[in-house]
Tab-separated table of C-alpha atoms in Angstrom:
chain	number	residue	atom	x	y	z
A	1	MET	CA	19.983	0.024	17.052
A	2	ARG	CA	16.409	0.330	17.938
A	3	VAL	CA	14.292	0.755	14.941
A	4	LEU	CA	10.772	1.684	14.037
A	5	ILE	CA	8.790	0.784	10.953
A	6	PHE	CA	5.612	1.973	10.204
A	7	GLY	CA	5.038	-0.664	7.431
A	8	GLY	CA	2.313	-1.887	5.487
A	9	THR	CA	4.006	-2.716	2.280
A	10	THR	CA	5.629	-5.449	0.421
A	11	GLU	CA	9.252	-3.520	0.517
A	12	GLY	CA	8.366	-3.076	4.348
A	13	ARG	CA	8.854	-6.424	5.101
A	14	ARG	CA	11.931	-6.559	3.316
A	15	LEU	CA	13.398	-4.087	5.328
A	16	ALA	CA	12.240	-5.443	8.204
A	17	ARG	CA	14.389	-8.930	7.335
A	18	ALA	CA	17.174	-7.039	6.370
A	19	LEU	CA	17.621	-4.783	9.756
A	20	SER	CA	17.427	-7.926	11.839
A	21	ALA	CA	19.556	-9.812	9.739
A	22	MET	CA	22.481	-6.923	10.519
A	23	GLY	CA	21.835	-7.391	14.220
A	24	HIS	CA	18.905	-4.238	14.619
A	25	GLN	CA	16.318	-4.382	17.403
A	26	VAL	CA	13.091	-3.847	15.012
A	27	TRP	CA	9.454	-3.111	15.205
A	28	VAL	CA	7.302	-3.072	12.716
A	29	SER	CA	3.990	-1.415	13.725
A	30	VAL	CA	1.098	-2.095	11.175
A	31	ALA	CA	-2.678	-1.180	11.103
A	32	THR	CA	-4.430	-3.985	10.579
A	33	PRO	CA	-4.100	-8.089	11.830
A	34	LEU	CA	-4.044	-9.135	7.967
A	35	GLY	CA	-0.345	-6.656	8.123
A	36	ALA	CA	0.417	-8.157	11.374
A	37	GLU	CA	0.213	-11.875	9.369
A	38	GLU	CA	2.537	-11.448	6.773
A	39	LEU	CA	4.704	-10.438	9.059
A	40	ALA	CA	4.577	-14.093	11.020
A	41	GLY	CA	7.879	-15.404	11.085
A	42	LEU	CA	10.408	-13.186	10.919
A	43	GLU	CA	12.402	-13.588	13.881
A	44	ASP	CA	13.551	-11.169	15.957
A	45	VAL	CA	11.169	-8.903	14.496
A	46	SER	CA	8.333	-7.276	17.119
A	47	VAL	CA	5.489	-6.478	15.591
A	48	LEU	CA	2.796	-3.585	16.598
A	49	VAL	CA	-1.002	-3.783	15.324
A	50	GLY	CA	-3.339	-1.743	15.023
A	51	ARG	CA	-4.034	2.568	13.332
A	52	ARG	CA	-2.589	5.023	15.040
A	53	SER	CA	-3.444	8.556	16.195
A	54	GLY	CA	-0.528	11.339	16.525
A	55	GLY	CA	-0.647	11.547	20.090
A	56	GLU	CA	0.142	7.312	20.058
A	57	MET	CA	2.725	8.013	18.021
A	58	ASP	CA	4.568	10.121	20.032
A	59	ALA	CA	3.979	7.773	23.154
A	60	LEU	CA	5.638	4.677	20.498
A	61	LEU	CA	8.748	6.656	19.737
A	62	SER	CA	9.145	8.177	23.097
A	63	ARG	CA	10.561	4.550	23.724
A	64	GLY	CA	13.907	4.615	22.682
A	65	PHE	CA	14.011	4.605	19.297
A	66	HIS	CA	17.020	5.543	17.514
A	67	ARG	CA	15.652	5.806	14.216
A	68	CYS	CA	12.634	5.947	11.852
A	69	VAL	CA	11.732	4.772	8.460
A	70	ASP	CA	8.121	5.571	6.723
A	71	ALA	CA	7.280	2.334	4.514
A	72	THR	CA	3.625	2.919	4.850
A	73	HIS	CA	1.877	2.836	1.040
A	74	PRO	CA	2.234	5.358	-1.768
A	75	TYR	CA	-1.665	6.879	-1.360
A	76	ALA	CA	-0.724	7.043	2.497
A	77	VAL	CA	-0.867	10.809	2.991
A	78	GLN	CA	-2.182	11.175	5.984
A	79	ALA	CA	-0.377	8.469	7.856
A	80	THR	CA	3.039	9.413	6.051
A	81	ARG	CA	2.270	12.968	7.259
A	82	GLU	CA	1.557	12.257	10.480
A	83	ILE	CA	4.470	10.464	10.573
A	84	GLY	CA	6.763	13.219	9.857
A	85	ALA	CA	5.596	15.236	12.525
A	86	ALA	CA	5.602	12.146	15.401
A	87	CYS	CA	9.227	11.886	13.999
A	88	ALA	CA	10.311	15.842	14.487
A	89	ARG	CA	9.059	16.224	17.838
A	90	ALA	CA	10.816	13.150	18.876
A	91	GLY	CA	13.497	13.919	17.406
A	92	VAL	CA	14.025	10.630	15.853
A	93	PRO	CA	15.617	10.677	12.246
A	94	LEU	CA	13.237	9.391	9.190
A	95	ARG	CA	13.464	8.285	5.820
A	96	ARG	CA	10.886	7.965	3.560
A	97	LEU	CA	10.834	4.008	2.080
A	98	LEU	CA	9.066	4.482	-1.600
A	99	ARG	CA	8.508	2.249	-4.047
A	100	PRO	CA	9.505	3.036	-7.591
A	101	GLU	CA	5.987	4.013	-9.327
A	102	GLY	CA	4.555	1.632	-12.376
A	103	GLY	CA	4.748	3.219	-15.241
A	104	GLU	CA	2.497	5.485	-17.483
A	105	GLU	CA	-0.192	3.191	-18.477
A	106	GLY	CA	-4.203	3.916	-19.120
A	107	LEU	CA	-6.203	7.085	-18.479
A	108	ARG	CA	-4.535	9.248	-15.239
A	109	VAL	CA	-6.581	10.754	-13.369
A	110	ASP	CA	-6.689	12.663	-10.034
A	111	SER	CA	-8.514	11.333	-7.767
A	112	PRO	CA	-11.305	7.981	-7.239
A	113	GLU	CA	-14.045	11.083	-7.425
A	114	GLU	CA	-12.765	11.871	-10.907
A	115	ALA	CA	-12.671	8.490	-11.847
A	116	ALA	CA	-16.866	7.893	-10.544
A	117	ARG	CA	-17.156	10.295	-12.728
A	118	LEU	CA	-15.451	9.849	-16.073
A	119	LEU	CA	-17.199	6.421	-16.187
A	120	ALA	CA	-20.823	7.439	-15.227
A	121	GLY	CA	-21.726	8.099	-18.919
A	122	ARG	CA	-19.800	4.872	-19.957
A	123	GLU	CA	-21.629	1.009	-19.773
A	124	GLY	CA	-19.876	-1.748	-18.609
A	125	ASN	CA	-18.805	-3.829	-15.223
A	126	ILE	CA	-16.151	-2.111	-13.269
A	127	LEU	CA	-13.165	-3.793	-11.304
A	128	LEU	CA	-12.532	-1.447	-8.314
A	129	ALA	CA	-8.879	-2.937	-7.314
A	130	THR	CA	-8.767	0.673	-5.282
A	131	GLY	CA	-9.573	-0.690	-1.628
A	132	ALA	CA	-12.723	-0.694	0.444
A	133	LYS	CA	-11.736	3.131	1.541
A	134	GLU	CA	-12.486	4.289	-1.498
A	135	LEU	CA	-15.709	3.183	-2.478
A	136	PRO	CA	-17.758	6.130	-1.416
A	137	ALA	CA	-16.420	7.845	-4.135
A	138	PHE	CA	-18.433	5.950	-6.840
A	139	ALA	CA	-21.842	5.702	-4.730
A	140	ALA	CA	-23.533	7.006	-7.525
A	141	LEU	CA	-22.827	4.741	-10.100
A	142	GLU	CA	-24.927	1.764	-10.225
A	143	PRO	CA	-24.278	-1.305	-7.621
A	144	ALA	CA	-24.566	-3.698	-9.688
A	145	ARG	CA	-21.757	-2.651	-12.339
A	146	LEU	CA	-19.231	-2.509	-9.420
A	147	PHE	CA	-16.709	-5.506	-8.901
A	148	PRO	CA	-14.741	-4.320	-5.849
A	149	ARG	CA	-11.130	-6.283	-4.959
A	150	VAL	CA	-10.228	-5.849	-1.132
A	151	LEU	CA	-8.724	-7.429	1.502
A	152	PRO	CA	-10.505	-10.506	2.843
A	153	SER	CA	-11.320	-8.618	6.151
A	154	GLU	CA	-13.964	-8.084	7.587
A	155	GLU	CA	-13.958	-4.301	8.186
A	156	SER	CA	-13.245	-4.587	3.885
A	157	VAL	CA	-16.442	-6.701	3.422
A	158	ALA	CA	-18.462	-4.665	5.906
A	159	ALA	CA	-17.614	-1.572	3.626
A	160	CYS	CA	-18.954	-3.279	0.707
A	161	ARG	CA	-22.626	-3.791	2.234
A	162	ARG	CA	-22.503	-0.499	3.377
A	163	ALA	CA	-21.692	0.820	-0.433
A	164	GLY	CA	-24.926	-1.508	-1.039
A	165	ILE	CA	-22.222	-3.548	-3.543
A	166	PRO	CA	-24.516	-7.250	-4.048
A	167	SER	CA	-22.326	-10.313	-2.304
A	168	ARG	CA	-21.875	-11.878	-5.435
A	169	ASN	CA	-19.638	-8.610	-6.306
A	170	ILE	CA	-17.388	-8.678	-3.574
A	171	ILE	CA	-13.835	-10.322	-4.689
A	172	ALA	CA	-11.534	-10.200	-0.856
A	173	LEU	CA	-8.704	-11.645	-1.771
A	174	TYR	CA	-5.143	-10.928	-0.702
A	175	GLY	CA	-2.687	-9.937	-3.304
A	176	PRO	CA	-0.253	-8.905	-5.088
A	177	PHE	CA	-2.136	-10.958	-7.648
A	178	THR	CA	-0.223	-11.990	-11.009
A	179	GLN	CA	-1.293	-11.543	-14.771
A	180	ARG	CA	-3.363	-14.793	-15.359
A	181	LEU	CA	-5.261	-13.965	-11.987
A	182	ASN	CA	-6.002	-10.791	-12.829
A	183	GLU	CA	-7.267	-11.848	-16.474
A	184	ALA	CA	-9.062	-14.279	-14.978
A	185	LEU	CA	-11.259	-12.224	-12.703
A	186	MET	CA	-11.993	-9.801	-15.979
A	187	GLU	CA	-13.448	-12.642	-17.524
A	188	GLN	CA	-15.398	-14.146	-14.985
A	189	TYR	CA	-17.177	-10.876	-14.341
A	190	HIS	CA	-17.350	-9.747	-18.018
A	191	ILE	CA	-15.051	-6.439	-16.753
A	192	ARG	CA	-14.862	-3.257	-19.068
A	193	PHE	CA	-12.463	-1.077	-16.699
A	194	LEU	CA	-10.362	-1.591	-14.451
A	195	VAL	CA	-9.975	1.364	-11.702
A	196	THR	CA	-6.598	1.022	-9.857
A	197	LYS	CA	-3.931	3.159	-7.991
A	198	ASP	CA	-0.237	3.015	-8.714
A	199	GLY	CA	1.265	0.570	-6.625
A	200	GLY	CA	4.078	-0.128	-8.716
A	201	GLU	CA	5.665	-3.393	-7.496
A	202	GLY	CA	2.471	-3.770	-5.165
A	203	GLY	CA	1.161	-5.799	-8.576
A	204	PHE	CA	0.444	-2.918	-10.617
A	205	ARG	CA	2.566	-4.026	-13.449
A	206	GLU	CA	0.301	-7.404	-13.437
A	207	LYS	CA	-2.851	-5.357	-13.019
A	208	ALA	CA	-2.188	-3.280	-16.469
A	209	ALA	CA	-0.724	-6.172	-18.551
A	210	ALA	CA	-4.085	-7.840	-17.583
A	211	ALA	CA	-5.904	-5.340	-18.999
A	212	LEU	CA	-4.173	-5.035	-22.595
A	213	ALA	CA	-4.652	-8.796	-23.107
A	214	ALA	CA	-7.709	-8.780	-22.107
A	215	GLY	CA	-9.022	-5.376	-23.825
A	216	VAL	CA	-10.067	-3.767	-20.986
A	217	GLU	CA	-9.694	0.165	-20.275
A	218	LEU	CA	-7.452	1.190	-17.613
A	219	VAL	CA	-7.889	4.051	-15.375
A	220	VAL	CA	-5.171	5.008	-13.263
A	221	ILE	CA	-5.096	7.291	-10.059
A	222	ARG	CA	-2.756	9.238	-9.531
A	223	ARG	CA	-0.319	9.054	-6.606
A	224	PRO	CA	-0.599	12.190	-4.373
A	225	ARG	CA	3.214	13.844	-4.987
A	226	ASP	CA	5.691	12.144	-2.728
A	227	ARG	CA	9.544	11.786	-2.074
A	228	GLY	CA	10.693	8.900	-0.894
A	229	GLU	CA	13.912	6.358	-1.403
A	230	GLY	CA	14.413	2.587	-2.378
A	231	LEU	CA	15.181	-0.169	-0.285
A	232	GLU	CA	18.280	-0.202	-1.378
A	233	ASP	CA	18.865	3.764	-0.365
A	234	ILE	CA	17.560	2.810	3.264
A	235	LEU	CA	19.909	-0.015	4.019
A	236	ALA	CA	22.901	1.869	2.567
A	237	TRP	CA	21.493	5.017	5.787
A	238	PHE	CA	22.099	1.307	8.413
A	239	GLN	CA	25.358	-0.135	6.502
A	240	ALA	CA	27.267	3.978	7.072
A	241	ASP	CA	26.689	3.569	10.713
A	242	LYS	CA	27.730	-0.149	10.605
A	243	GLU	CA	31.161	0.487	8.722
A	244	GLU	CA	31.523	3.720	10.595
A	245	ALA	CA	31.106	1.755	13.726
A	246	GLU	CA	33.278	-0.935	12.700
A	247	TRP	CA	35.684	1.335	11.690
A	248	LYS	CA	35.985	3.108	15.297
């Protein structure tokens, strides 16, 4: 079976590895070269790099794929919407692979803009673990207070520079991070607030535990409303067909 995965998450990589081991022909579409690096070494898995428009997704799905799995980040709302529309147009069965939420720790807000408004009247350094794309939401805050932790890519670092972030404040690292490393960064940069998304197993628990241990106030941007299945459920979808074929 030819399977297309829109990846970018740890679960997506695990799914690609498992489906390849089951004998499926697997392609994984990732947005950036960093995403492709994470898939390096997976045998019999083809990697496609680049952000795709709806039309480009249509062209990709027309290449004879039997199934598609959306394994993009829980906050990738636009990508999920476009993948769903493209699969509907192409008549390709689609499932959403969605990691569980991490918990209820921290002060919950609905958007990066709301987080910025909350912190505008409070003093102290802010560790931004929300991604480079969210930096414009914090433009009203003093750049010297902001310590964005972003991917070590030219695109992410350039976004920090456009936002006026001092070079010494840019933390360009590839996660997920352990609790100890999170605590060390908070101590190093005298962090008072940590703003993050609920990435679940993508490192959220480690960030929440580190904030609690370090006495740092945790501000969490709520997840968009979405429905999906866990990795085991997606694998069962493929396994059922395999067992049916063997029975026949």
